[in-house]
Amino acid sequence: MERQSRHRRTQIEDGVFVALVVLVSIAFALVVEPFFGAILWGVIVAILFIPVNQGLLKLIPGHRNSSALLTLLLIIAIVIVPAIILSIALVQEATALYGQINVGKINIPHMFAQFQSALPDWASIGLRRLGISNFAAVQRLLTDGLTASFRTVAAQAFLIGQGAFSFIIALTVMLYLTFFLLRDGLDLARKLDRAAPLRVLHRRALMRQFVIVIRATIKGSIVVAILQGLIGGLVFGALGISGALLWGVMMGFFSLLPAVGTGLIWAPVAIYLLATGAIWKGLILIFCGMFVIGMVDNLLRPILVGRDTRIPDYVVLITTLGGLQLFGFNGIVIGPVIAALFIATWQIVIRTRSHEAGAPPLTF
């Protein structure tokens, strides 16, 4: 009787302790939630540059602080500073482009009128069948939308001072966290490995998949996006298209979406060029879009990511869009990571159940 009472008391104490662990963990998550983005990118950057830090440790063994600091300075030099410079240039170009639209140097209604008059009869008939015959309304809608977008960007240029303090705080938190993750990241990973209430094989498979997908997402998506945006911007600039930097950044952003990608930007511009008589420019843009910009993804992504670690393109597309809607810009990484962990978890379930008697294959 006494043994049962002691066992029951132990169960209650264990239950209370588990509840306390859950509550404290939730409270901690709420406290750090304002810096969620900074923490996320700190973890991502640390995962990407841990091999560099380990290489420096081999050169200066026993100097963990120095190697982490050198790696952090490298990150600032090749990632943070170029990103800030690009953001400033992008805001300046978007503001200048809005100014040209505002004063009439870029006359969007006139451009659409040219496009409408250049359409062949079969195209006009097809558009009327689709219910797109009121070009005046389409012109007003697109003009208002583009003008509003550029006005928003231009307005943000004047509000940078108000948000600069928050940006500096978030950047400082990210870099500060990155330093300690570079220095102590492996020790923290081992502690997390021991603390996770999962079987050893399960938790290590999930942790390994998490690291793999982070590196794959950044190397296979961000690097390809930078290259495609750079090439696209150079092509637009060479063809004399206004706002080449802005279009290049947009192509880089849309390249994160498989299947559709950069074609959402260069294809409509190429069609406009062909319809308005700039035949050679349109053909050059189509050629570069299909065989230069498009081939970057086909050639580099398998090399950078590896075929064994790739998530199906349709899953990446859906989870990236969903992640962007739920988490904003951070969703570019969060969406595919959640998808990868989802796939890895169910693969573990399948392997766990594989010892059961095999059933006949499912057919329809």
XYZ file of N, CA and C in Angstrom, residues 93-198:
318
model
N 16.413 53.498 -56.354
C 15.934 53.282 -57.724
C 14.415 53.246 -57.770
N 13.781 52.596 -56.778
C 12.321 52.553 -56.752
C 11.742 53.952 -56.585
N 12.393 54.779 -55.754
C 11.937 56.156 -55.564
C 12.083 56.963 -56.852
N 13.224 56.793 -57.538
C 13.444 57.508 -58.799
C 12.445 57.065 -59.862
N 12.159 55.759 -59.919
C 11.210 55.251 -60.908
C 9.808 55.773 -60.632
N 9.435 55.837 -59.354
C 8.136 56.415 -59.000
C 8.064 57.882 -59.404
N 9.191 58.602 -59.223
C 9.217 60.011 -59.620
C 9.017 60.175 -61.113
N 9.621 59.290 -61.909
C 9.438 59.358 -63.361
C 7.996 59.076 -63.747
N 7.358 58.152 -63.066
C 5.942 57.871 -63.335
C 5.086 59.065 -62.925
N 5.434 59.664 -61.800
C 4.632 60.751 -61.249
C 4.664 61.995 -62.141
N 5.837 62.277 -62.759
C 5.950 63.476 -63.608
C 5.616 63.183 -65.063
N 5.341 61.917 -65.403
C 4.917 61.579 -66.747
C 6.017 61.150 -67.688
N 7.267 61.055 -67.206
C 8.335 60.575 -68.083
C 8.085 59.123 -68.487
N 7.527 58.351 -67.581
C 7.086 56.991 -67.900
C 5.565 57.012 -67.894
N 4.965 56.975 -69.070
C 3.513 57.116 -69.216
C 2.908 55.720 -69.384
N 2.467 55.140 -68.280
C 1.947 53.773 -68.320
C 0.679 53.670 -69.174
N -0.305 54.598 -69.064
C -1.480 54.501 -69.964
C -1.090 54.526 -71.432
N -0.113 55.363 -71.805
C 0.329 55.412 -73.205
C 0.993 54.094 -73.608
N 1.747 53.499 -72.710
C 2.392 52.218 -73.000
C 1.347 51.135 -73.249
N 0.290 51.134 -72.445
C -0.765 50.140 -72.655
C -1.566 50.423 -73.914
N -1.712 51.705 -74.256
C -2.392 52.030 -75.518
C -1.573 51.518 -76.705
N -0.250 51.658 -76.635
C 0.613 51.105 -77.680
C 0.455 49.596 -77.768
N 0.438 48.968 -76.622
C 0.297 47.509 -76.590
C -1.029 47.080 -77.196
N -2.093 47.800 -76.856
C -3.421 47.461 -77.379
C -3.471 47.615 -78.900
N -2.914 48.682 -79.411
C -2.965 48.916 -80.861
C -2.090 47.938 -81.633
N -1.067 47.380 -80.974
C -0.158 46.460 -81.655
C -0.660 45.022 -81.659
N -1.714 44.738 -80.891
C -2.212 43.360 -80.828
C -2.852 42.948 -82.147
N -2.589 41.733 -82.618
C -3.281 41.231 -83.820
C -4.749 40.956 -83.527
N -5.535 40.793 -84.592
C -6.977 40.603 -84.415
C -7.284 39.356 -83.592
N -6.553 38.253 -83.850
C -6.868 37.017 -83.133
C -6.622 37.176 -81.630
N -5.607 37.992 -81.263
C -5.343 38.215 -79.849
C -6.443 39.065 -79.219
N -6.895 40.084 -79.934
C -7.981 40.919 -79.413
C -9.260 40.109 -79.234
N -9.557 39.223 -80.221
C -10.748 38.375 -80.111
C -10.633 37.436 -78.915
N -9.440 36.860 -78.735
C -9.237 35.962 -77.600
C -9.405 36.665 -76.273
N -8.903 37.890 -76.185
C -9.048 38.645 -74.941
C -10.511 38.998 -74.682
N -11.247 39.332 -75.745
C -12.672 39.632 -75.555
C -13.426 38.398 -75.074
N -13.048 37.226 -75.596
C -13.694 36.000 -75.119
C -13.402 35.734 -73.644
N -12.229 36.178 -73.214
C -11.877 36.017 -71.803
C -12.470 37.116 -70.932
N -13.173 38.043 -71.569
C -13.771 39.132 -70.809
C -12.813 40.269 -70.521
N -11.664 40.297 -71.207
C -10.673 41.355 -70.993
C -10.692 42.260 -72.219
N -11.736 43.011 -72.341
C -11.863 43.903 -73.494
C -11.838 45.375 -73.090
N -12.086 45.665 -71.828
C -12.098 47.048 -71.359
C -10.677 47.451 -70.962
N -9.888 47.822 -71.965
C -8.481 48.139 -71.712
C -8.333 49.403 -70.877
N -9.291 50.312 -70.988
C -9.200 51.544 -70.193
C -9.251 51.234 -68.696
N -10.167 50.313 -68.330
C -10.263 49.931 -66.917
C -9.009 49.200 -66.467
N -8.493 48.324 -67.355
C -7.254 47.604 -67.019
C -6.104 48.586 -66.847
N -6.038 49.593 -67.733
C -4.988 50.605 -67.625
C -5.063 51.329 -66.284
N -6.275 51.756 -65.926
C -6.422 52.494 -64.663
C -6.048 51.616 -63.477
N -6.500 50.343 -63.524
C -6.219 49.440 -62.415
C -4.720 49.210 -62.245
N -4.043 48.908 -63.371
C -2.610 48.635 -63.292
C -1.823 49.892 -62.952
N -2.238 51.020 -63.528
C -1.544 52.271 -63.238
C -1.663 52.624 -61.767
N -2.902 52.531 -61.238
C -3.104 52.834 -59.820
C -2.322 51.872 -58.934
N -2.320 50.577 -59.325
C -1.604 49.593 -58.518
C -0.109 49.838 -58.510
N 0.470 50.080 -59.705
C 1.906 50.341 -59.778
C 2.270 51.634 -59.065
N 1.446 52.663 -59.279
C 1.732 53.939 -58.632
C 1.669 53.812 -57.121
N 0.646 53.081 -56.636
C 0.527 52.888 -55.187
C 1.718 52.115 -54.640
N 2.169 51.110 -55.392
C 3.310 50.313 -54.939
C 4.557 51.172 -54.835
N 4.844 51.952 -55.895
C 6.030 52.791 -55.863
C 5.903 53.900 -54.825
N 4.663 54.403 -54.623
C 4.467 55.414 -53.594
C 4.785 54.840 -52.219
N 4.380 53.565 -52.003
C 4.678 52.918 -50.722
C 6.175 52.773 -50.518
N 6.864 52.319 -51.571
C 8.323 52.161 -51.463
C 8.986 53.508 -51.210
N 8.524 54.527 -51.939
C 9.106 55.848 -51.762
C 8.859 56.381 -50.356
N 7.645 56.119 -49.857
C 7.340 56.569 -48.498
C 8.231 55.878 -47.475
N 8.513 54.584 -47.715
C 9.380 53.865 -46.784
C 10.782 54.471 -46.754
N 11.199 55.056 -47.863
C 12.530 55.667 -47.889
C 12.624 56.810 -46.886
N 11.489 57.499 -46.631
C 11.503 58.596 -45.685
C 11.254 58.129 -44.247
N 10.864 56.861 -44.100
C 10.601 56.330 -42.764
C 11.733 55.458 -42.248
N 12.831 55.396 -43.017
C 13.936 54.536 -42.598
C 14.477 54.986 -41.250
N 14.546 56.304 -41.058
C 15.066 56.819 -39.789
C 14.261 56.351 -38.596
N 12.927 56.249 -38.761
C 12.081 55.816 -37.661
C 12.286 54.344 -37.336
N 12.565 53.517 -38.386
C 12.745 52.091 -38.140
C 14.189 51.673 -38.000
N 15.096 52.650 -38.126
C 16.515 52.310 -38.081
C 16.906 51.718 -36.743
N 16.360 52.250 -35.655
C 16.740 51.761 -34.331
C 16.337 50.307 -34.160
N 15.101 49.952 -34.567
C 14.639 48.566 -34.457
C 15.476 47.644 -35.335
N 15.821 48.116 -36.534
C 16.647 47.310 -37.436
C 18.024 47.070 -36.833
N 18.621 48.113 -36.270
C 19.956 47.976 -35.667
C 19.917 47.020 -34.487
N 18.853 47.102 -33.667
C 18.726 46.194 -32.524
C 18.614 44.751 -33.008
N 17.747 44.508 -34.008
C 17.570 43.144 -34.520
C 18.869 42.615 -35.136
N 19.567 43.474 -35.900
C 20.831 43.054 -36.507
C 21.877 42.749 -35.446
N 21.905 43.564 -34.396
C 22.857 43.331 -33.303
C 22.566 42.008 -32.603
N 21.285 41.747 -32.346
C 20.908 40.473 -31.700
C 21.316 39.299 -32.581
N 21.076 39.408 -33.891
C 21.423 38.318 -34.801
C 22.923 38.047 -34.798
N 23.727 39.105 -34.904
C 25.182 38.930 -34.944
C 25.713 38.443 -33.594
N 25.167 38.961 -32.516
C 25.584 38.535 -31.171
C 25.289 37.053 -30.971
N 24.076 36.639 -31.365
C 23.709 35.231 -31.246
C 24.567 34.365 -32.168
N 24.832 34.858 -33.378
C 25.650 34.093 -34.324
C 27.033 33.814 -33.750
N 27.621 34.805 -33.086
C 28.951 34.616 -32.495
C 28.952 33.451 -31.510
N 27.969 33.424 -30.611
C 27.949 32.361 -29.595
C 27.557 31.012 -30.194
N 26.720 31.029 -31.236
C 26.393 29.761 -31.888
C 27.597 29.203 -32.636
N 28.392 30.089 -33.221
C 29.621 29.627 -33.870
C 30.594 29.055 -32.841
N 30.696 29.714 -31.704
C 31.646 29.287 -30.680
C 31.186 28.055 -29.931
N 29.889 28.036 -29.565
C 29.378 26.975 -28.690
C 28.302 26.130 -29.352
N 28.113 26.277 -30.678
C 26.990 25.620 -31.344
C 27.006 24.111 -31.223
N 28.166 23.495 -31.368
C 28.241 22.035 -31.291
C 27.897 21.542 -29.891
N 28.350 22.259 -28.870
C 28.011 21.876 -27.494
C 26.510 22.012 -27.252
N 25.915 23.098 -27.757
C 24.469 23.277 -27.605
C 23.703 22.180 -28.333
N 24.183 21.788 -29.525
C 23.520 20.722 -30.281
C 23.575 19.401 -29.504
N 24.711 19.120 -28.864
C 24.818 17.883 -28.076
C 23.873 17.911 -26.882
N 23.748 19.071 -26.228
C 22.816 19.186 -25.102
C 21.375 19.002 -25.571
N 21.047 19.604 -26.719
C 19.703 19.433 -27.269
C 19.453 17.981 -27.637
N 20.477 17.320 -28.143
C 20.354 15.907 -28.512
C 20.057 15.054 -27.279
N 20.695 15.379 -26.153
C 20.451 14.613 -24.917
C 19.104 14.953 -24.295
N 18.648 16.200 -24.466
C 17.432 16.635 -23.782
C 16.151 16.273 -24.528
N 16.223 16.130 -25.848
C 15.009 15.878 -26.632
C 14.379 14.552 -26.236
N 13.090 14.552 -25.903
C 12.410 13.320 -25.462
C 12.022 12.423 -26.638
N 13.020 12.021 -27.426
C 12.810 11.145 -28.571
C 13.870 10.056 -28.549
